[in-house]
Amino acid sequence: MTKKVLILAEVRENSLRNVSFEAIAAAKDIAQGGEVVALLIGSTIEHLAPELAFAGADRVVTIEHPHLQCYTSDGFSQAVLAAYEQEKPDALVFGHTSQGKDLSPKIASRLQSGLISDVVRIEVENGTAQFVRPIYSGKAFETVEVAEGLTFVTVRPNNIAALPKDTTKAVNVSSLKVDIQNLRTVVKEIVRKTTSGVDLSEAKVIVSGGRGVKSAEGFNVLQKLADVLGGAVGASRGACDAGYTDYSLQIGQTGKVVTPDLYIACGISGAIQHIAGMSNAKIIVAINKDPEANIFSIADYGIVGDLFEVVPLLTEEFNNLLLSV
């Protein structure tokens, strides 16, 4: 049965995040030939609407308001609920990002709906969408099906491939006026603490460090490799707790969950909490002096050695390889 699906696009630094396009692809599977509507929320964001149409959205609805320039759960929930009332969709799709994880439970509660979070794969059987998600810190997977009512899911970045873009597609954009009011929080300033211009949760390559990096200066070695590979730098909680880097880079059960194409773990022992945040990476390379480190049990490739010797060699080799292409 065809369905209307409403997806929430995400904007970061005046550009659409990749998870927006992945959400459209997920919505297509759920819609089964029905309509996919992209919701774009912000202050001055209408110029981004064509990208959503080219990525597969049948329509784009924009909600612009000065109070929506920065994300707040109060402001964005008012906008999403207004769009929901106008569109009356059969399904909602958000990204399983910091924004999506904050906003989706609030919307689900207001709509008295269930919520299937952290979906990594969608399978369609006999016309019914089934959602695969990790459980028990990624040690197992469950398949969930919605029996009745609203289908509401969040999709993990880098797991559902975006559709090929069609720049010849007609762009159907409409605006919805919403009076955003009664905000309990106001964002005065955003200070981003990152070591790379690449968004960690959407990076295709991540070079991550643990306590074995030994110092904040030690992360400079990892940054050089990440820069060569066009990736981002991450960290274990141990490295963050030790003050080597900021908690915004933490990967794990209590940090960011990432699914890059390549994950290089440097000086990380492999605690289960860290593995929960990166075990679904397509290729995992572990570098550690301890041959018994738990990280080797999930690694596709393991290098037993001092990261301060191995990582610069990798950086040099990758740099030479790229220069020769």
XYZ file of C-alpha atoms in Angstrom:
325
model
C 0.000 0.000 0.000
C 1.385 3.408 -0.957
C 2.081 5.909 1.808
C 2.897 9.580 2.214
C 6.209 10.004 4.035
C 7.504 13.221 5.606
C 11.259 13.463 6.130
C 13.069 16.085 8.186
C 16.058 17.557 6.361
C 19.003 18.729 8.445
C 21.068 21.832 7.801
C 24.578 22.464 9.087
C 26.479 25.664 8.353
C 24.050 26.646 5.601
C 24.278 23.347 3.733
C 22.285 20.133 3.785
C 23.723 17.212 5.713
C 24.114 13.941 3.843
C 21.670 12.258 6.215
C 18.922 14.360 4.591
C 19.452 12.562 1.295
C 19.718 9.180 3.013
C 16.397 9.870 4.743
C 14.798 10.478 1.345
C 16.071 7.097 0.112
C 14.665 5.433 3.241
C 11.361 7.242 2.719
C 11.138 5.892 -0.839
C 11.303 2.343 0.512
C 8.588 3.098 3.049
C 6.362 5.015 0.599
C 6.169 2.113 -1.875
C 5.401 4.465 -4.739
C 3.659 7.040 -2.566
C 4.663 10.664 -2.018
C 7.856 11.727 -0.250
C 7.718 15.224 1.240
C 10.884 16.875 2.569
C 10.544 19.341 5.444
C 13.158 22.094 5.546
C 13.299 24.171 8.729
C 15.440 27.238 9.412
C 15.777 30.967 9.031
C 16.857 31.502 5.412
C 16.894 28.035 3.885
C 14.590 28.069 0.845
C 17.585 28.123 -1.521
C 18.428 24.577 -0.339
C 15.072 23.129 -1.447
C 16.121 22.196 -5.029
C 18.807 19.843 -3.678
C 16.147 17.842 -1.845
C 14.033 17.609 -4.980
C 17.026 16.476 -7.045
C 17.707 13.812 -4.381
C 14.243 12.305 -4.812
C 11.740 14.324 -2.779
C 8.421 14.804 -4.603
C 7.688 18.017 -2.734
C 9.553 20.312 -0.363
C 7.877 22.265 2.440
C 9.864 25.084 4.008
C 9.239 26.681 7.395
C 11.254 29.854 7.955
C 11.306 31.947 11.119
C 13.987 33.981 12.953
C 13.581 31.699 15.987
C 14.513 28.704 13.817
C 17.953 29.990 12.840
C 19.494 27.706 15.477
C 18.120 24.356 16.558
C 16.047 24.197 19.741
C 13.731 21.321 20.586
C 10.916 23.770 21.414
C 11.122 25.685 18.144
C 11.679 22.728 15.844
C 8.984 20.617 17.490
C 6.463 23.401 16.852
C 7.519 23.490 13.199
C 7.436 19.697 12.739
C 4.039 19.352 14.406
C 2.620 22.136 12.224
C 3.903 20.365 9.105
C 2.506 17.077 10.373
C -0.938 18.609 10.854
C -0.860 20.038 7.330
C 0.488 16.963 5.543
C -1.060 14.143 7.621
C 1.698 11.701 6.589
C 1.632 7.952 7.165
C 5.299 7.951 8.166
C 8.018 10.227 9.537
C 11.751 9.795 8.891
C 14.452 11.679 10.821
C 18.217 11.228 10.865
C 19.640 9.403 13.893
C 21.839 12.394 14.670
C 22.206 14.510 17.785
C 19.307 16.626 16.522
C 17.177 13.664 15.506
C 17.800 11.804 18.755
C 16.780 14.887 20.736
C 13.713 15.784 18.685
C 12.172 12.434 17.684
C 11.144 11.217 21.183
C 9.443 14.541 21.852
C 7.489 14.384 18.580
C 6.598 10.730 19.143
C 5.283 11.559 22.600
C 3.167 14.447 21.280
C 1.724 12.212 18.537
C 1.352 9.248 20.916
C 3.301 7.185 18.414
C 5.887 4.467 18.619
C 9.445 5.190 17.487
C 11.913 2.866 15.772
C 15.318 4.440 16.316
C 18.751 3.868 14.790
C 17.606 1.993 11.677
C 20.528 0.706 9.598
C 18.612 -1.162 6.891
C 15.106 -1.313 5.433
C 13.756 -4.491 3.867
C 10.456 -4.679 2.016
C 8.571 -7.970 2.180
C 5.116 -8.429 0.638
C 4.743 -4.676 0.390
C 5.563 -4.103 4.080
C 8.641 -2.237 5.267
C 10.724 -3.987 7.903
C 13.335 -2.063 9.857
C 16.657 -3.537 10.988
C 18.336 -1.929 13.994
C 21.190 -2.881 16.349
C 20.539 -3.899 19.948
C 22.726 -4.841 22.939
C 25.436 -2.347 21.998
C 25.569 -3.649 18.440
C 26.087 -7.302 19.398
C 22.792 -8.310 17.767
C 20.196 -6.948 15.343
C 16.422 -6.992 15.460
C 13.886 -6.601 12.669
C 10.864 -4.467 13.534
C 7.594 -4.082 11.644
C 4.864 -1.517 12.325
C 1.514 -3.273 12.722
C -0.666 -0.155 12.809
C -0.562 3.601 13.242
C 2.181 6.049 12.325
C 5.519 4.686 11.131
C 8.204 6.824 12.779
C 11.890 5.963 12.299
C 15.315 7.518 12.642
C 18.022 6.311 10.235
C 21.691 6.005 11.135
C 23.953 8.095 8.857
C 26.112 6.305 6.265
C 23.996 3.139 6.201
C 21.216 3.743 3.674
C 22.641 4.861 0.332
C 21.249 8.098 -1.095
C 19.555 7.920 -4.485
C 21.347 9.214 -7.602
C 20.617 12.910 -8.037
C 18.477 14.033 -10.961
C 19.100 17.732 -11.595
C 16.503 17.778 -14.392
C 13.679 17.038 -11.992
C 11.014 19.708 -11.440
C 11.201 21.442 -8.054
C 7.909 21.713 -6.175
C 8.368 23.986 -3.158
C 5.766 25.486 -0.836
C 6.140 27.470 2.370
C 4.272 27.012 5.616
C 3.893 29.937 8.013
C 4.272 28.974 11.659
C 4.342 31.398 14.582
C 7.180 30.015 16.714
C 6.607 31.196 20.261
C 6.981 30.418 23.969
C 10.562 29.223 23.596
C 12.057 28.147 26.897
C 15.609 28.228 25.551
C 17.367 30.682 23.249
C 20.715 29.937 21.569
C 23.006 32.925 22.032
C 26.196 31.527 20.528
C 27.493 28.276 19.056
C 31.121 27.365 19.644
C 32.175 24.370 17.582
C 35.014 22.277 18.949
C 36.347 20.173 16.098
C 39.717 19.396 14.598
C 38.414 18.958 11.063
C 35.977 20.484 8.655
C 34.502 17.026 8.039
C 31.398 16.164 10.073
C 32.375 13.223 12.284
C 29.006 11.467 12.115
C 29.007 11.562 8.295
C 32.725 11.120 7.600
C 33.674 8.336 5.200
C 37.084 7.985 6.868
C 37.747 8.347 10.605
C 41.126 8.212 12.334
C 40.419 7.687 16.020
C 42.706 7.832 19.048
C 42.603 6.349 22.527
C 44.698 6.592 25.663
C 47.642 5.265 23.652
C 47.893 8.674 21.944
C 49.265 9.860 25.322
C 48.647 13.610 24.933
C 46.759 16.347 23.133
C 49.833 16.844 20.933
C 49.650 13.182 19.997
C 46.372 13.823 18.203
C 48.245 16.056 15.739
C 49.732 12.879 14.257
C 46.233 11.482 13.699
C 45.006 14.758 12.240
C 47.700 14.683 9.554
C 46.573 11.221 8.435
C 42.919 12.266 8.503
C 43.708 15.347 6.397
C 45.464 13.263 3.759
C 42.515 10.848 3.574
C 39.890 13.610 3.619
C 38.518 12.244 6.871
C 37.804 13.271 10.438
C 39.452 12.631 13.792
C 37.585 10.817 16.552
C 38.440 9.615 20.049
C 37.604 7.055 22.680
C 36.117 8.119 25.988
C 39.411 7.287 27.663
C 41.217 9.872 25.542
C 38.514 12.455 26.265
C 38.538 11.727 30.000
C 42.312 12.138 30.006
C 41.924 15.622 28.494
C 43.680 14.778 25.232
C 40.788 16.060 23.121
C 37.275 17.441 23.395
C 34.217 15.308 24.170
C 32.639 16.462 20.899
C 34.924 13.911 19.200
C 33.958 11.003 21.452
C 32.815 7.844 19.656
C 31.022 5.113 21.555
C 27.916 4.145 23.447
C 27.844 7.493 25.274
C 29.256 9.469 22.337
C 28.673 9.485 18.599
C 27.737 6.352 16.673
C 29.566 6.293 13.340
C 29.574 4.050 10.269
C 32.435 5.172 8.027
C 33.853 3.273 5.085
C 37.212 3.174 6.879
C 37.853 3.384 10.634
C 41.467 3.506 11.830
C 41.720 2.898 15.582
C 45.019 4.124 17.020
C 46.004 3.233 20.575
C 42.452 2.128 21.412
C 42.119 -0.986 23.567
C 38.597 -1.812 22.383
C 36.262 -1.448 25.355
C 32.730 -2.637 24.575
C 31.405 0.908 25.019
C 33.683 2.179 22.247
C 33.012 -0.787 19.973
C 29.279 -0.066 20.243
C 29.873 3.228 18.465
C 31.985 2.043 15.528
C 31.665 -1.730 15.039
C 29.511 -1.314 11.920
C 32.264 0.500 10.022
C 32.834 -1.193 6.668
C 36.609 -1.610 7.152
C 38.310 -1.433 10.564
C 42.084 -1.059 10.918
C 43.552 -1.372 14.417
C 46.980 -0.082 15.450
C 48.089 -1.060 18.960
C 51.288 -2.134 20.733
C 49.368 -4.788 22.697
C 48.734 -7.849 20.519
C 46.042 -8.966 22.990
C 44.036 -5.722 22.720
C 40.332 -6.411 22.277
C 40.135 -4.050 19.279
C 41.901 -6.697 17.169
C 38.945 -9.069 17.645
C 36.747 -6.901 15.402
C 39.421 -5.447 13.122
C 39.640 -6.405 9.460
C 43.326 -5.486 9.511
C 45.574 -5.275 12.547
C 48.993 -3.670 12.977
C 50.912 -4.491 16.154
C 53.235 -1.552 16.670
C 53.778 1.931 18.050
C 51.201 4.291 16.525
C 53.777 7.102 16.547
C 55.858 5.040 14.145
C 53.053 3.434 12.116
C 50.736 6.419 11.563
C 53.391 8.763 10.067
C 54.411 5.950 7.702
C 50.794 5.488 6.633
C 50.425 9.239 6.165
C 53.510 9.358 3.960
C 52.451 6.355 1.873
C 48.897 7.603 1.352
C 50.183 11.052 0.482
C 52.587 9.624 -2.110
C 49.840 7.434 -3.526
C 47.459 10.362 -3.918
C 50.142 12.526 -5.510
C 50.853 9.817 -8.073
C 47.209 9.527 -9.139
